[in-house]
């Protein structure tokens, strides 16, 4: 999911207008693709929808990063 979020970020940066809070809800971005479908009829999402998707994907892929650390790593980080 993190890779998919990164790819959508790259695509929206290359093929859409830069993010502006005033116009993001109406500016066309790129299609949001969550499954592989070569014959799919994808519609362009707005820039705001793409950024919301990216944030959601990242939050869901890394819900609590400290839980995934090994105890020794966590102790080392606290010592620094």
Coordinates of C-alpha atoms in Angstrom, one line a residue:
X1 CA 0.0 0.0 0.0
X2 CA 2.8 2.4 0.7
X3 CA 4.2 1.8 -2.8
X4 CA 0.8 2.4 -4.3
X5 CA 0.6 5.7 -2.4
X6 CA 4.0 6.7 -3.6
X7 CA 3.1 5.9 -7.2
X8 CA -0.1 7.9 -7.0
X9 CA 2.0 10.8 -5.5
X10 CA 4.4 10.7 -8.4
X11 CA 1.6 10.5 -11.0
X12 CA -0.4 13.4 -9.5
X13 CA 2.8 15.5 -9.3
X14 CA 3.7 14.8 -13.0
X15 CA 0.2 14.9 -14.6
X16 CA -1.9 17.2 -12.6
X17 CA -1.9 20.8 -11.4
X18 CA 0.1 21.6 -8.3
X19 CA -1.8 21.2 -5.0
X20 CA -3.7 24.4 -4.0
X21 CA -6.2 24.2 -1.2
X22 CA -8.4 26.7 -3.0
X23 CA -8.7 24.6 -6.2
X24 CA -7.8 21.0 -5.2
X25 CA -11.4 20.0 -5.0
X26 CA -12.0 20.9 -8.6
X27 CA -8.7 20.4 -10.4
X28 CA -8.5 17.1 -12.2
X29 CA -5.8 14.7 -11.0
X30 CA -5.1 11.1 -12.0
X31 CA -7.3 8.0 -11.7
X32 CA -7.2 6.2 -8.4
X33 CA -6.4 2.6 -9.2
X34 CA -6.6 0.0 -6.4
X35 CA -6.9 -3.2 -8.5
X36 CA -5.2 -4.3 -11.7
X37 CA -7.6 -4.2 -14.6
X38 CA -6.2 -3.7 -18.1
X39 CA -9.6 -3.1 -19.6
X40 CA -10.9 -0.8 -16.9
X41 CA -12.5 2.5 -17.7
X42 CA -10.8 4.7 -15.2
X43 CA -12.1 8.2 -14.5
X44 CA -9.8 11.0 -13.3
X45 CA -10.2 11.9 -9.6
X46 CA -9.7 15.4 -8.3
X47 CA -6.3 16.4 -6.9
X48 CA -7.9 16.5 -3.4
X49 CA -9.3 13.0 -3.8
X50 CA -5.9 11.7 -4.9
X51 CA -4.1 13.3 -1.9
X52 CA -6.8 12.0 0.5
X53 CA -6.3 8.5 -1.0
X54 CA -2.5 8.8 -0.5
X55 CA -2.8 9.8 3.1
X56 CA -5.3 7.0 3.8
X57 CA -3.1 4.4 2.1
X58 CA -0.1 5.5 4.2
X59 CA -2.1 5.5 7.4
X60 CA -3.4 2.0 6.8
X61 CA -0.1 0.6 5.7
X62 CA 1.7 1.9 8.8
X63 CA -0.9 2.0 11.5
X64 CA 1.6 2.1 14.5
X65 CA 5.2 2.0 13.4
X66 CA 6.6 1.7 17.0
X67 CA 4.8 -1.6 17.5
X68 CA 6.7 -3.2 14.6
X69 CA 10.1 -2.3 16.0
X70 CA 12.1 -4.9 17.8
X71 CA 12.5 -4.2 21.6
X72 CA 16.2 -3.7 21.3
X73 CA 15.8 -1.2 18.5
X74 CA 13.2 0.6 20.5
X75 CA 15.5 0.8 23.5
X76 CA 18.4 2.0 21.3
X77 CA 16.2 4.8 19.9
X78 CA 15.2 5.9 23.4
X79 CA 18.9 6.1 24.4
X80 CA 19.8 8.5 21.6

